[in-house]
Tab-separated table of C-alpha atoms in Angstrom:
chain	number	residue	atom	x	y	z
U	1	UNK	CA	-49.663	114.389	52.037
U	2	UNK	CA	-51.361	114.773	48.978
U	3	UNK	CA	-53.430	111.852	47.389
U	4	UNK	CA	-53.928	111.159	43.548
U	5	UNK	CA	-56.622	109.549	42.256
U	6	UNK	CA	-56.576	107.938	38.329
U	7	UNK	CA	-59.807	107.072	36.684
U	8	UNK	CA	-59.550	104.555	33.921
U	9	UNK	CA	-61.237	106.313	31.016
U	10	UNK	CA	-62.374	103.812	28.043
U	11	UNK	CA	-63.484	105.841	25.159
U	12	UNK	CA	-66.920	104.654	23.400
U	13	UNK	CA	-65.031	103.933	20.121
U	14	UNK	CA	-63.094	101.173	21.674
U	15	UNK	CA	-66.278	99.652	23.190
U	16	UNK	CA	-68.377	100.036	20.031
U	17	UNK	CA	-69.532	97.161	18.418
U	18	UNK	CA	-70.154	98.841	14.998
U	19	UNK	CA	-68.412	97.146	11.965
U	20	UNK	CA	-67.767	99.758	9.441
U	21	UNK	CA	-66.677	98.523	5.925
U	22	UNK	CA	-62.969	99.116	5.316
U	23	UNK	CA	-61.933	99.713	1.611
U	24	UNK	CA	-58.216	99.442	0.768
U	25	UNK	CA	-57.203	100.072	-2.747
U	26	UNK	CA	-57.352	102.442	-5.867
U	27	UNK	CA	-58.837	101.865	-9.216
U	28	UNK	CA	-55.552	101.392	-11.724
U	29	UNK	CA	-56.081	103.415	-14.637
U	30	UNK	CA	-53.579	101.742	-16.701
U	31	UNK	CA	-53.806	98.171	-15.586
U	32	UNK	CA	-55.671	95.808	-12.731
U	33	UNK	CA	-57.649	96.751	-10.121
U	34	UNK	CA	-57.246	95.250	-6.947
U	35	UNK	CA	-59.607	96.485	-3.996
U	36	UNK	CA	-59.689	94.574	-0.317
U	37	UNK	CA	-62.975	94.551	1.608
U	38	UNK	CA	-62.754	94.029	5.411
U	39	UNK	CA	-64.598	95.489	8.350
U	40	UNK	CA	-63.581	97.219	11.569
U	41	UNK	CA	-62.789	95.202	14.714
U	42	UNK	CA	-62.280	95.447	18.660
U	43	UNK	CA	-59.056	97.002	19.066
U	44	UNK	CA	-58.222	94.581	21.595
U	45	UNK	CA	-59.078	91.639	19.659
U	46	UNK	CA	-55.669	89.558	18.266
U	47	UNK	CA	-57.609	88.109	15.360
U	48	UNK	CA	-57.129	89.457	12.016
U	49	UNK	CA	-59.859	91.728	10.576
U	50	UNK	CA	-63.017	89.986	9.106
U	51	UNK	CA	-63.005	89.935	5.395
U	52	UNK	CA	-66.275	91.117	3.370
U	53	UNK	CA	-66.941	88.265	1.167
U	54	UNK	CA	-69.706	87.890	-1.581
U	55	UNK	CA	-69.712	91.533	-2.448
U	56	UNK	CA	-70.127	92.745	-5.725
U	57	UNK	CA	-68.139	95.386	-7.321
U	58	UNK	CA	-67.516	97.449	-10.431
U	59	UNK	CA	-65.609	100.542	-11.742
U	60	UNK	CA	-67.981	102.754	-13.000
U	61	UNK	CA	-67.253	105.660	-15.807
U	62	UNK	CA	-69.664	108.689	-15.365
U	63	UNK	CA	-72.651	108.392	-17.884
U	64	UNK	CA	-70.622	105.172	-19.284
U	65	UNK	CA	-69.615	101.906	-18.967
U	66	UNK	CA	-69.169	99.396	-16.053
U	67	UNK	CA	-66.336	96.934	-15.495
U	68	UNK	CA	-66.913	94.434	-12.987
U	69	UNK	CA	-64.342	93.380	-10.249
U	70	UNK	CA	-64.567	89.137	-9.354
U	71	UNK	CA	-63.523	88.087	-5.570
U	72	UNK	CA	-60.262	86.119	-6.144
U	73	UNK	CA	-59.936	85.393	-2.448
U	74	UNK	CA	-61.720	85.841	0.486
U	75	UNK	CA	-62.485	89.927	0.883
U	76	UNK	CA	-60.045	90.500	-2.363
U	77	UNK	CA	-61.726	91.449	-5.827
U	78	UNK	CA	-59.716	92.452	-8.612
U	79	UNK	CA	-60.630	93.578	-12.404
U	80	UNK	CA	-59.641	92.945	-15.824
U	81	UNK	CA	-56.325	94.758	-17.394
U	82	UNK	CA	-57.918	98.386	-18.012
U	83	UNK	CA	-56.886	101.331	-19.785
U	84	UNK	CA	-59.041	104.184	-18.606
U	85	UNK	CA	-59.896	107.325	-20.223
U	86	UNK	CA	-57.886	110.453	-18.838
U	87	UNK	CA	-60.914	112.602	-19.660
U	88	UNK	CA	-63.458	110.852	-17.887
U	89	UNK	CA	-64.458	110.536	-14.192
U	90	UNK	CA	-64.521	107.175	-12.572
U	91	UNK	CA	-65.535	105.873	-8.969
U	92	UNK	CA	-66.022	102.437	-7.447
U	93	UNK	CA	-69.671	101.034	-6.693
U	94	UNK	CA	-69.966	98.373	-3.956
U	95	UNK	CA	-72.891	96.166	-3.018
U	96	UNK	CA	-72.401	93.964	-0.002
U	97	UNK	CA	-73.923	90.787	0.340
U	98	UNK	CA	-76.281	92.000	3.291
U	99	UNK	CA	-77.694	94.734	0.434
U	100	UNK	CA	-75.883	97.870	1.506
U	101	UNK	CA	-74.891	100.035	-1.219
U	102	UNK	CA	-71.442	102.100	-1.325
U	103	UNK	CA	-69.675	104.196	-3.848
U	104	UNK	CA	-66.742	106.384	-3.991
U	105	UNK	CA	-66.560	109.887	-5.031
U	106	UNK	CA	-65.763	110.416	-9.049
U	107	UNK	CA	-62.420	111.281	-9.769
U	108	UNK	CA	-60.383	112.147	-12.608
U	109	UNK	CA	-58.212	109.472	-13.775
U	110	UNK	CA	-54.465	110.800	-12.991
U	111	UNK	CA	-51.334	109.279	-14.927
U	112	UNK	CA	-48.553	108.892	-12.924
U	113	UNK	CA	-45.202	109.891	-14.421
U	114	UNK	CA	-41.885	107.331	-14.461
U	115	UNK	CA	-39.708	106.980	-11.692
U	116	UNK	CA	-36.386	108.478	-12.719
U	117	UNK	CA	-34.315	106.590	-10.654
U	118	UNK	CA	-33.968	104.542	-7.478
U	119	UNK	CA	-30.549	104.969	-5.510
U	120	UNK	CA	-28.945	103.937	-2.321
U	121	UNK	CA	-26.163	105.083	-0.380
U	122	UNK	CA	-24.039	103.462	2.859
U	123	UNK	CA	-23.950	105.569	5.670
U	124	UNK	CA	-22.746	105.218	9.230
U	125	UNK	CA	-25.973	103.910	10.350
U	126	UNK	CA	-26.468	101.783	7.426
U	127	UNK	CA	-28.218	101.872	4.173
U	128	UNK	CA	-30.414	104.427	3.036
U	129	UNK	CA	-32.603	103.987	-0.213
U	130	UNK	CA	-33.927	107.164	-2.311
U	131	UNK	CA	-36.323	107.554	-5.052
U	132	UNK	CA	-36.174	110.223	-7.523
U	133	UNK	CA	-39.076	111.628	-10.024
U	134	UNK	CA	-40.329	114.597	-11.985
U	135	UNK	CA	-43.183	115.725	-13.938
U	136	UNK	CA	-42.568	118.277	-16.853
U	137	UNK	CA	-45.975	119.398	-17.170
U	138	UNK	CA	-46.337	119.888	-13.365
U	139	UNK	CA	-49.666	118.133	-13.024
U	140	UNK	CA	-48.570	115.608	-10.543
U	141	UNK	CA	-47.534	117.465	-7.307
U	142	UNK	CA	-48.757	115.045	-5.022
U	143	UNK	CA	-46.590	111.751	-4.546
U	144	UNK	CA	-47.062	108.771	-2.684
U	145	UNK	CA	-44.688	105.495	-2.872
U	146	UNK	CA	-44.925	101.878	-1.350
U	147	UNK	CA	-42.381	98.969	-1.928
U	148	UNK	CA	-41.825	95.234	-2.183
U	149	UNK	CA	-38.720	94.103	-0.494
U	150	UNK	CA	-37.179	90.321	-1.642
U	151	UNK	CA	-33.779	89.284	-0.169
U	152	UNK	CA	-31.714	85.799	-0.598
U	153	UNK	CA	-30.935	83.507	2.645
U	154	UNK	CA	-28.943	80.523	2.595
U	155	UNK	CA	-28.936	78.252	5.956
U	156	UNK	CA	-25.640	77.530	7.420
U	157	UNK	CA	-26.059	73.941	7.609
U	158	UNK	CA	-26.984	71.236	4.830
U	159	UNK	CA	-27.885	67.788	6.241
U	160	UNK	CA	-26.602	64.423	4.861
U	161	UNK	CA	-28.622	62.010	7.128
U	162	UNK	CA	-32.423	62.307	8.378
U	163	UNK	CA	-34.500	60.140	10.992
U	164	UNK	CA	-37.030	58.396	9.114
U	165	UNK	CA	-38.762	55.116	9.641
U	166	UNK	CA	-37.100	55.301	13.524
U	167	UNK	CA	-33.620	55.007	11.777
U	168	UNK	CA	-30.984	57.192	10.574
U	169	UNK	CA	-30.506	57.182	6.833
U	170	UNK	CA	-29.033	58.771	4.131
U	171	UNK	CA	-31.569	61.872	3.220
U	172	UNK	CA	-33.850	61.366	0.530
U	173	UNK	CA	-35.118	64.768	-0.263
U	174	UNK	CA	-32.408	67.322	0.390
U	175	UNK	CA	-32.933	70.489	2.174
U	176	UNK	CA	-32.986	73.940	-0.134
U	177	UNK	CA	-29.594	75.601	-0.067
U	178	UNK	CA	-31.148	79.075	-1.087
U	179	UNK	CA	-34.521	80.766	-0.288
U	180	UNK	CA	-36.281	84.152	-0.703
U	181	UNK	CA	-38.277	85.831	1.559
U	182	UNK	CA	-40.367	89.053	0.534
U	183	UNK	CA	-42.083	91.811	2.706
U	184	UNK	CA	-44.310	94.854	1.898
U	185	UNK	CA	-43.932	98.427	2.984
U	186	UNK	CA	-45.978	99.199	6.315
U	187	UNK	CA	-45.109	103.049	6.729
U	188	UNK	CA	-46.768	105.763	4.447
U	189	UNK	CA	-44.343	107.439	2.424
U	190	UNK	CA	-45.790	110.524	0.749
U	191	UNK	CA	-44.412	113.998	-0.446
U	192	UNK	CA	-45.475	116.764	-2.366
U	193	UNK	CA	-44.005	119.815	-4.648
U	194	UNK	CA	-46.353	122.352	-4.235
U	195	UNK	CA	-44.019	124.592	-2.781
U	196	UNK	CA	-41.290	124.294	-5.372
U	197	UNK	CA	-40.907	126.265	-8.960
U	198	UNK	CA	-40.741	122.876	-10.242
U	199	UNK	CA	-42.656	119.528	-10.171
U	200	UNK	CA	-39.440	117.500	-9.175
U	201	UNK	CA	-38.814	114.972	-6.381
U	202	UNK	CA	-34.919	114.676	-5.559
U	203	UNK	CA	-33.800	111.798	-3.366
U	204	UNK	CA	-36.687	111.586	-1.264
U	205	UNK	CA	-35.823	108.750	1.641
U	206	UNK	CA	-38.217	105.854	0.794
U	207	UNK	CA	-36.426	103.095	3.221
U	208	UNK	CA	-33.637	102.617	5.522
U	209	UNK	CA	-31.633	99.631	6.852
U	210	UNK	CA	-29.446	99.157	9.391
U	211	UNK	CA	-25.681	97.623	9.102
U	212	UNK	CA	-26.732	94.521	10.809
U	213	UNK	CA	-29.820	94.039	8.585
U	214	UNK	CA	-30.050	90.411	7.541
U	215	UNK	CA	-31.684	91.618	4.427
U	216	UNK	CA	-28.194	92.298	3.146
U	217	UNK	CA	-26.612	89.014	3.840
U	218	UNK	CA	-26.441	88.085	0.427
U	219	UNK	CA	-28.693	89.834	-2.248
U	220	UNK	CA	-31.241	92.334	-1.671
U	221	UNK	CA	-33.937	93.669	-3.816
U	222	UNK	CA	-36.296	96.839	-3.680
U	223	UNK	CA	-39.592	97.433	-5.808
U	224	UNK	CA	-40.635	100.962	-5.406
U	225	UNK	CA	-44.102	101.774	-6.507
U	226	UNK	CA	-45.220	105.246	-7.452
U	227	UNK	CA	-48.755	106.845	-7.288
U	228	UNK	CA	-49.824	110.159	-8.183
U	229	UNK	CA	-52.413	111.611	-6.205
U	230	UNK	CA	-55.198	114.343	-6.133
U	231	UNK	CA	-54.867	116.933	-3.245
U	232	UNK	CA	-57.740	115.384	-1.652
U	233	UNK	CA	-56.281	111.854	-1.611
U	234	UNK	CA	-52.955	113.243	-0.241
U	235	UNK	CA	-54.351	114.691	2.696
U	236	UNK	CA	-56.082	111.355	3.456
U	237	UNK	CA	-52.739	109.652	3.511
U	238	UNK	CA	-51.367	112.739	5.456
U	239	UNK	CA	-54.076	112.064	8.003
U	240	UNK	CA	-53.694	108.564	8.155
U	241	UNK	CA	-49.999	108.897	8.593
U	242	UNK	CA	-50.390	111.301	11.443
U	243	UNK	CA	-52.896	109.064	13.100
U	244	UNK	CA	-50.640	106.025	13.132
U	245	UNK	CA	-46.986	107.041	12.837
U	246	UNK	CA	-47.013	110.523	14.705
U	247	UNK	CA	-48.786	109.794	18.078
U	248	UNK	CA	-46.975	108.864	21.356
U	249	UNK	CA	-45.623	111.768	22.792
U	250	UNK	CA	-46.955	115.007	24.317
U	251	UNK	CA	-46.405	117.172	21.300
U	252	UNK	CA	-47.837	115.035	18.698
U	253	UNK	CA	-51.149	115.948	17.092
U	254	UNK	CA	-54.405	114.674	18.143
U	255	UNK	CA	-56.010	111.796	16.558
U	256	UNK	CA	-58.603	112.972	14.157
U	257	UNK	CA	-61.539	111.016	12.455
U	258	UNK	CA	-60.594	109.635	9.349
U	259	UNK	CA	-63.092	108.355	6.783
U	260	UNK	CA	-62.198	108.945	3.032
U	261	UNK	CA	-64.419	109.293	-0.010
U	262	UNK	CA	-66.420	106.049	0.205
U	263	UNK	CA	-69.893	106.500	1.177
U	264	UNK	CA	-73.181	104.657	2.041
U	265	UNK	CA	-76.050	105.486	-0.328
U	266	UNK	CA	-78.730	103.693	1.875
U	267	UNK	CA	-77.951	105.299	5.441
U	268	UNK	CA	-75.833	108.639	5.250
U	269	UNK	CA	-74.856	107.986	8.922
U	270	UNK	CA	-73.363	104.625	8.133
U	271	UNK	CA	-69.497	105.149	8.009
U	272	UNK	CA	-66.965	103.659	5.431
U	273	UNK	CA	-63.463	103.910	5.810
U	274	UNK	CA	-60.768	104.228	2.747
U	275	UNK	CA	-59.957	106.618	-0.133
U	276	UNK	CA	-60.196	105.101	-3.636
U	277	UNK	CA	-58.388	107.192	-5.915
U	278	UNK	CA	-57.831	106.755	-9.628
U	279	UNK	CA	-54.554	106.698	-11.327
U	280	UNK	CA	-51.797	104.758	-12.702
U	281	UNK	CA	-48.530	103.090	-11.394
U	282	UNK	CA	-45.052	103.409	-12.094
U	283	UNK	CA	-42.711	101.030	-10.971
U	284	UNK	CA	-38.697	100.571	-10.826
U	285	UNK	CA	-36.525	97.753	-9.210
U	286	UNK	CA	-33.048	97.678	-8.027
U	287	UNK	CA	-30.890	94.861	-6.700
U	288	UNK	CA	-27.907	95.220	-3.971
U	289	UNK	CA	-25.176	93.020	-3.389
U	290	UNK	CA	-23.200	92.054	-0.237
U	291	UNK	CA	-20.204	92.721	-2.155
U	292	UNK	CA	-21.142	96.130	-3.091
U	293	UNK	CA	-21.384	97.304	0.755
U	294	UNK	CA	-18.462	98.270	3.163
U	295	UNK	CA	-16.606	95.343	4.506
U	296	UNK	CA	-16.488	96.501	7.886
U	297	UNK	CA	-20.290	95.971	8.321
U	298	UNK	CA	-21.414	92.917	10.578
U	299	UNK	CA	-24.516	91.582	8.583
U	300	UNK	CA	-26.600	89.259	10.616
U	301	UNK	CA	-27.577	85.879	8.859
U	302	UNK	CA	-30.442	85.162	10.904
U	303	UNK	CA	-28.894	82.355	11.947
U	304	UNK	CA	-26.528	83.502	14.585
U	305	UNK	CA	-28.434	81.144	17.429
U	306	UNK	CA	-27.521	77.876	15.456
U	307	UNK	CA	-24.018	78.396	15.979
U	308	UNK	CA	-22.120	76.305	17.350
U	309	UNK	CA	-24.252	73.044	16.404
U	310	UNK	CA	-25.116	70.834	19.195
U	311	UNK	CA	-23.962	66.776	19.382
U	312	UNK	CA	-26.284	64.361	20.183
U	313	UNK	CA	-24.184	61.244	21.193
U	314	UNK	CA	-25.478	57.843	20.952
U	315	UNK	CA	-23.090	56.809	23.683
U	316	UNK	CA	-24.104	57.979	27.548
U	317	UNK	CA	-22.848	56.974	30.856
U	318	UNK	CA	-23.970	53.417	31.885
U	319	UNK	CA	-26.246	51.931	31.670
U	320	UNK	CA	-27.139	53.413	28.316
U	321	UNK	CA	-30.519	53.184	26.738
U	322	UNK	CA	-30.984	51.583	23.789
U	323	UNK	CA	-29.931	53.419	20.800
U	324	UNK	CA	-33.380	53.615	19.011
U	325	UNK	CA	-34.464	55.258	22.579
U	326	UNK	CA	-32.078	57.710	21.887
U	327	UNK	CA	-32.677	58.472	18.500
U	328	UNK	CA	-36.735	58.683	19.249
U	329	UNK	CA	-35.937	61.025	22.191
U	330	UNK	CA	-33.764	63.252	19.952
U	331	UNK	CA	-35.291	63.280	16.526
U	332	UNK	CA	-38.901	61.796	17.251
U	333	UNK	CA	-40.507	65.249	16.961
U	334	UNK	CA	-40.298	67.850	14.171
U	335	UNK	CA	-37.912	70.450	15.896
U	336	UNK	CA	-34.543	68.714	16.167
U	337	UNK	CA	-32.963	67.159	13.304
U	338	UNK	CA	-29.631	65.503	12.401
U	339	UNK	CA	-27.314	67.251	10.290
U	340	UNK	CA	-24.250	64.635	9.898
U	341	UNK	CA	-22.789	61.844	11.677
U	342	UNK	CA	-19.770	62.219	14.142
U	343	UNK	CA	-17.033	59.567	13.946
U	344	UNK	CA	-14.559	58.396	16.614
U	345	UNK	CA	-12.066	55.710	14.984
U	346	UNK	CA	-14.212	54.757	12.119
U	347	UNK	CA	-17.373	54.466	14.240
U	348	UNK	CA	-20.486	56.860	14.423
U	349	UNK	CA	-20.388	57.733	17.861
U	350	UNK	CA	-23.221	61.024	17.893
U	351	UNK	CA	-24.704	63.081	15.275
U	352	UNK	CA	-24.563	66.777	14.852
U	353	UNK	CA	-27.996	68.302	15.327
U	354	UNK	CA	-29.843	71.551	15.244
U	355	UNK	CA	-33.297	72.852	15.389
U	356	UNK	CA	-35.304	72.981	11.946
U	357	UNK	CA	-34.820	76.739	11.768
U	358	UNK	CA	-31.156	76.220	12.116
U	359	UNK	CA	-31.510	74.227	8.819
U	360	UNK	CA	-34.409	74.361	6.613
U	361	UNK	CA	-34.539	78.026	5.201
U	362	UNK	CA	-38.199	77.570	3.946
U	363	UNK	CA	-39.351	78.145	7.518
U	364	UNK	CA	-38.047	81.788	6.935
U	365	UNK	CA	-39.288	82.104	3.303
U	366	UNK	CA	-40.024	80.095	0.049
U	367	UNK	CA	-37.407	77.925	-2.070
U	368	UNK	CA	-39.388	79.204	-4.935
U	369	UNK	CA	-37.200	81.321	-6.706
U	370	UNK	CA	-38.965	84.986	-7.874
U	371	UNK	CA	-39.408	85.330	-11.555
U	372	UNK	CA	-37.425	88.507	-11.235
U	373	UNK	CA	-34.491	87.067	-9.464
U	374	UNK	CA	-31.321	87.026	-11.619
């Protein structure tokens, strides 16, 4: 018999108390720049990353002017609408509330070419969305994309009654019949054309949805954002992608130290994470409607658990409790709501009821219609 011994390994990085500055964003050469500042934190923590507040930020032109950013919310800093000179170099300057000074490397402003088209194709596994672009000057070569999704949802029930003031009455504020949900991309989408004779991106797969995806229930929209990258910025995102998405199997690359182009002027040993590039943004939005998709797809509405509705009866086996007690027991909390009365020979004998999630689509999205929605 052979005995095995397993020693627990705790890397120093996991137990470190260091709180390094994290810089998330880029300098928009033709628009509004948004920079998010936060700090690294314990990998086992269940809280959100701590925000870096009350910092002073400005975009600095080499041997030129400075454009300040203001803190619009905790840890989020935005500039005015700027148009930067593509012949100049720019960097981000940060002064924290504790007196630390950070700068990014100077970089020439790149102009992102427009997106030619965003297309989609129904395949056996679901829906594939592609992006197409090119640069006749061969000046881009390195591309990165993000996307924002928005889709429409409709609840299966429309309540006509409500429990209010200890009794059932006609509803006073109707529930929303249509709501919208939005989500941002979380994966890293990059590509390059350095091995091609022309700077053309053709049918790059940017997003996939399964045939049962609830986003495709009614109307779905995707806004694709394209960024031109320098070779250094592209390599930063490629390394970040490998560190976060390609780890988990025996043959995946080992994690590598990832920093970026942000440095602390007060202390060279003080790490800062993030890469602040300088470029413009190109955008294109498309809409996909359920009527355009294959009819044999089973699209989930997100309300499958709501069917069929429950029935809350007023009259139960003798001795019945008081009606008010039954109503309070079923509808006194926030999760169980009446939909409509149940009649027998003209008398109300119960109520169809369901949880709020099955009725109020505001718990899943917002009832405010997006300005771009048709």
